[in-house]
Amino acid sequence: MRTLRTVLLLLAGACLLAGPRGLEDALAAIQAGRPAEAEQILLSLQRQQPKDENVLFALGMLYVRTNQPARAASVLERGPRLTPTTSAGRKARGAAYAPWSEHGNATHPFSEACRLTPTDAEACYLLARNHYVLNRFEEAIALYRTLLPRDPHPW
């Protein structure tokens, strides 16, 4: 009996030391079609690591996949505040609006991403595409013209 109790205590301690499941488990749950499980893992990770941009991005994209645009935008908005000089969070926030055709809301994040990192062809392409969808053809064409020389084999 004493040995069983010792083993149970050791297992409980190991579980406490291991902590919550990680980002890999959340991504696996998303891929397996278990969004509720993924959300619980990500929310737990967010409580433990509130400034981890990867956790915020994964949670935001989960909300995109589960058709929760307001929650997605709210979560993805926090990333750029954590890393104000990089374009990745802004690009993700702009992309979060795409599934709901909220191109007007995507313009500012894409513009900021392109401004912060002009060599990020993807961010600038997304901005150009966004301008095109909004019938702002002159702005789109101007951006496309700056992007094409960057790619030696655009076709």
C-alpha positions as a LaTeX table, in Angstrom:
\begin{tabular}{lrrr}
\hline
Residue & $x$ (\AA) & $y$ (\AA) & $z$ (\AA) \\
\hline
Met1 & 0.00 & 0.00 & 0.00 \\
Arg2 & 2.81 & 2.34 & 0.91 \\
Thr3 & 4.54 & 1.65 & $-2.42$ \\
Leu4 & 1.35 & 2.43 & $-4.38$ \\
Arg5 & 0.95 & 5.70 & $-2.48$ \\
Thr6 & 4.58 & 6.63 & $-3.21$ \\
Val7 & 4.13 & 5.87 & $-6.92$ \\
Leu8 & 0.95 & 7.96 & $-7.08$ \\
Leu9 & 2.69 & 10.87 & $-5.35$ \\
Leu10 & 5.62 & 10.64 & $-7.76$ \\
Leu11 & 3.26 & 10.58 & $-10.75$ \\
Ala12 & 1.34 & 13.58 & $-9.43$ \\
Gly13 & 4.60 & 15.47 & $-8.93$ \\
Ala14 & 5.76 & 14.60 & $-12.42$ \\
Cys15 & 2.48 & 15.89 & $-13.85$ \\
Leu16 & 2.86 & 19.14 & $-11.94$ \\
Leu17 & 6.43 & 19.57 & $-13.13$ \\
Ala18 & 5.49 & 18.80 & $-16.72$ \\
Gly19 & 2.92 & 21.58 & $-16.68$ \\
Pro20 & 0.16 & 22.02 & $-19.22$ \\
Arg21 & 0.35 & 20.55 & $-22.66$ \\
Gly22 & 2.23 & 22.67 & $-25.13$ \\
Leu23 & 1.62 & 24.44 & $-28.35$ \\
Glu24 & 2.30 & 21.26 & $-30.32$ \\
Asp25 & $-0.65$ & 19.55 & $-28.61$ \\
Ala26 & $-2.92$ & 22.51 & $-29.38$ \\
Leu27 & $-1.93$ & 22.47 & $-33.04$ \\
Ala28 & $-2.46$ & 18.70 & $-33.18$ \\
Ala29 & $-5.94$ & 19.14 & $-31.69$ \\
Ile30 & $-6.76$ & 21.80 & $-34.29$ \\
Gln31 & $-5.60$ & 19.51 & $-37.09$ \\
Ala32 & $-7.61$ & 16.61 & $-35.63$ \\
Gly33 & $-10.79$ & 18.70 & $-35.61$ \\
Arg34 & $-10.98$ & 19.19 & $-31.83$ \\
Pro35 & $-11.21$ & 22.99 & $-31.55$ \\
Ala36 & $-12.61$ & 23.01 & $-28.00$ \\
Glu37 & $-9.65$ & 21.00 & $-26.73$ \\
Ala38 & $-7.21$ & 23.22 & $-28.65$ \\
Glu39 & $-8.82$ & 26.34 & $-27.21$ \\
Gln40 & $-8.47$ & 25.05 & $-23.65$ \\
Ile41 & $-4.80$ & 24.24 & $-24.19$ \\
Leu42 & $-4.11$ & 27.62 & $-25.79$ \\
Leu43 & $-5.97$ & 29.55 & $-23.11$ \\
Ser44 & $-3.98$ & 27.71 & $-20.45$ \\
Leu45 & $-0.74$ & 28.52 & $-22.27$ \\
Gln46 & $-1.81$ & 32.14 & $-22.64$ \\
Arg47 & $-2.40$ & 32.44 & $-18.89$ \\
Gln48 & 1.10 & 31.08 & $-18.25$ \\
Gln49 & 2.83 & 32.97 & $-21.06$ \\
Pro50 & 0.74 & 36.09 & $-21.74$ \\
Lys51 & 3.44 & 37.64 & $-23.94$ \\
Asp52 & 4.07 & 34.64 & $-26.19$ \\
Glu53 & 3.19 & 35.85 & $-29.67$ \\
Asn54 & 3.10 & 32.27 & $-31.02$ \\
Val55 & 0.38 & 31.33 & $-28.56$ \\
Leu56 & $-1.61$ & 34.45 & $-29.43$ \\
Phe57 & $-1.23$ & 33.74 & $-33.14$ \\
Ala58 & $-2.37$ & 30.11 & $-32.76$ \\
Leu59 & $-5.36$ & 31.17 & $-30.65$ \\
Gly60 & $-6.27$ & 33.88 & $-33.15$ \\
Met61 & $-6.06$ & 31.47 & $-36.06$ \\
Leu62 & $-8.18$ & 28.96 & $-34.12$ \\
Tyr63 & $-10.85$ & 31.64 & $-33.81$ \\
Val64 & $-10.53$ & 32.33 & $-37.55$ \\
Arg65 & $-11.08$ & 28.64 & $-38.28$ \\
Thr66 & $-14.08$ & 28.44 & $-35.95$ \\
Asn67 & $-15.74$ & 31.51 & $-37.49$ \\
Gln68 & $-15.32$ & 33.87 & $-34.55$ \\
Pro69 & $-14.03$ & 37.05 & $-36.23$ \\
Ala70 & $-14.36$ & 39.40 & $-33.26$ \\
Arg71 & $-12.43$ & 37.08 & $-30.96$ \\
Ala72 & $-9.81$ & 36.44 & $-33.65$ \\
Ala73 & $-9.23$ & 40.15 & $-34.22$ \\
Ser74 & $-9.05$ & 40.83 & $-30.50$ \\
Val75 & $-6.43$ & 38.15 & $-29.88$ \\
Leu76 & $-4.41$ & 38.93 & $-33.01$ \\
Glu77 & $-4.40$ & 42.61 & $-32.07$ \\
Arg78 & $-2.31$ & 41.86 & $-28.97$ \\
Gly79 & 0.65 & 40.45 & $-30.91$ \\
Pro80 & 1.66 & 43.71 & $-32.60$ \\
Arg81 & 1.62 & 45.47 & $-29.23$ \\
Leu82 & 4.17 & 42.95 & $-27.95$ \\
Thr83 & 6.47 & 43.36 & $-30.94$ \\
Pro84 & 5.83 & 46.88 & $-32.24$ \\
Thr85 & 8.69 & 46.88 & $-34.72$ \\
Thr86 & 7.90 & 43.67 & $-36.62$ \\
Ser87 & 5.37 & 43.02 & $-39.34$ \\
Ala88 & 4.34 & 39.42 & $-38.57$ \\
Gly89 & 1.60 & 40.22 & $-36.07$ \\
Arg90 & 0.11 & 42.93 & $-38.25$ \\
Lys91 & 0.14 & 40.67 & $-41.29$ \\
Ala92 & $-1.65$ & 37.96 & $-39.28$ \\
Arg93 & $-4.24$ & 40.43 & $-38.06$ \\
Gly94 & $-4.95$ & 41.61 & $-41.59$ \\
Ala95 & $-5.20$ & 38.03 & $-42.82$ \\
Ala96 & $-7.69$ & 37.23 & $-40.05$ \\
Tyr97 & $-10.24$ & 39.48 & $-41.72$ \\
Ala98 & $-10.04$ & 37.71 & $-45.09$ \\
Pro99 & $-12.46$ & 34.83 & $-44.41$ \\
Trp100 & $-15.21$ & 37.33 & $-43.66$ \\
Ser101 & $-14.43$ & 39.65 & $-46.58$ \\
Glu102 & $-13.73$ & 42.51 & $-44.18$ \\
His103 & $-11.14$ & 43.99 & $-46.49$ \\
Gly104 & $-11.67$ & 47.50 & $-45.16$ \\
Asn105 & $-10.55$ & 46.35 & $-41.71$ \\
Ala106 & $-7.57$ & 44.50 & $-43.19$ \\
Thr107 & $-6.11$ & 47.54 & $-44.95$ \\
His108 & $-4.51$ & 49.19 & $-41.92$ \\
Pro109 & $-2.76$ & 46.08 & $-40.54$ \\
Phe110 & $-1.44$ & 45.18 & $-44.01$ \\
Ser111 & $-0.28$ & 48.77 & $-44.58$ \\
Glu112 & 1.56 & 48.77 & $-41.26$ \\
Ala113 & 3.17 & 45.41 & $-41.99$ \\
Cys114 & 4.35 & 46.60 & $-45.40$ \\
Arg115 & 5.60 & 49.90 & $-43.95$ \\
Leu116 & 7.52 & 48.22 & $-41.13$ \\
Thr117 & 9.15 & 45.64 & $-43.37$ \\
Pro118 & 9.11 & 46.82 & $-47.00$ \\
Thr119 & 11.11 & 43.74 & $-48.00$ \\
Asp120 & 8.31 & 41.45 & $-46.77$ \\
Ala121 & 6.89 & 40.71 & $-50.21$ \\
Glu122 & 4.05 & 38.68 & $-48.74$ \\
Ala123 & 2.77 & 41.54 & $-46.56$ \\
Cys124 & 2.97 & 43.98 & $-49.45$ \\
Tyr125 & 1.30 & 41.50 & $-51.81$ \\
Leu126 & $-1.56$ & 41.03 & $-49.34$ \\
Leu127 & $-1.96$ & 44.81 & $-49.14$ \\
Ala128 & $-2.00$ & 45.08 & $-52.95$ \\
Arg129 & $-4.55$ & 42.27 & $-53.19$ \\
Asn130 & $-6.64$ & 43.98 & $-50.54$ \\
His131 & $-6.58$ & 47.27 & $-52.51$ \\
Tyr132 & $-7.65$ & 45.37 & $-55.63$ \\
Val133 & $-10.61$ & 43.76 & $-53.85$ \\
Leu134 & $-11.65$ & 47.22 & $-52.61$ \\
Asn135 & $-11.56$ & 48.55 & $-56.20$ \\
Arg136 & $-8.56$ & 50.73 & $-55.39$ \\
Phe137 & $-6.87$ & 49.65 & $-58.58$ \\
Glu138 & $-4.27$ & 52.42 & $-58.89$ \\
Glu139 & $-2.91$ & 51.68 & $-55.42$ \\
Ala140 & $-2.93$ & 47.95 & $-56.14$ \\
Ile141 & $-1.10$ & 48.35 & $-59.45$ \\
Ala142 & 1.53 & 50.61 & $-57.88$ \\
Leu143 & 2.26 & 47.98 & $-55.22$ \\
Tyr144 & 2.29 & 45.12 & $-57.72$ \\
Arg145 & 4.82 & 47.04 & $-59.83$ \\
Thr146 & 7.14 & 47.36 & $-56.85$ \\
Leu147 & 6.71 & 43.69 & $-55.95$ \\
Leu148 & 7.31 & 42.09 & $-59.33$ \\
Pro149 & 10.97 & 43.15 & $-59.66$ \\
Arg150 & 11.67 & 41.42 & $-56.31$ \\
Asp151 & 10.77 & 38.02 & $-57.76$ \\
Pro152 & 13.06 & 37.06 & $-60.66$ \\
His153 & 10.59 & 34.41 & $-61.81$ \\
Pro154 & 7.09 & 35.80 & $-61.17$ \\
Trp155 & 5.42 & 33.48 & $-63.63$ \\
\hline
\end{tabular}
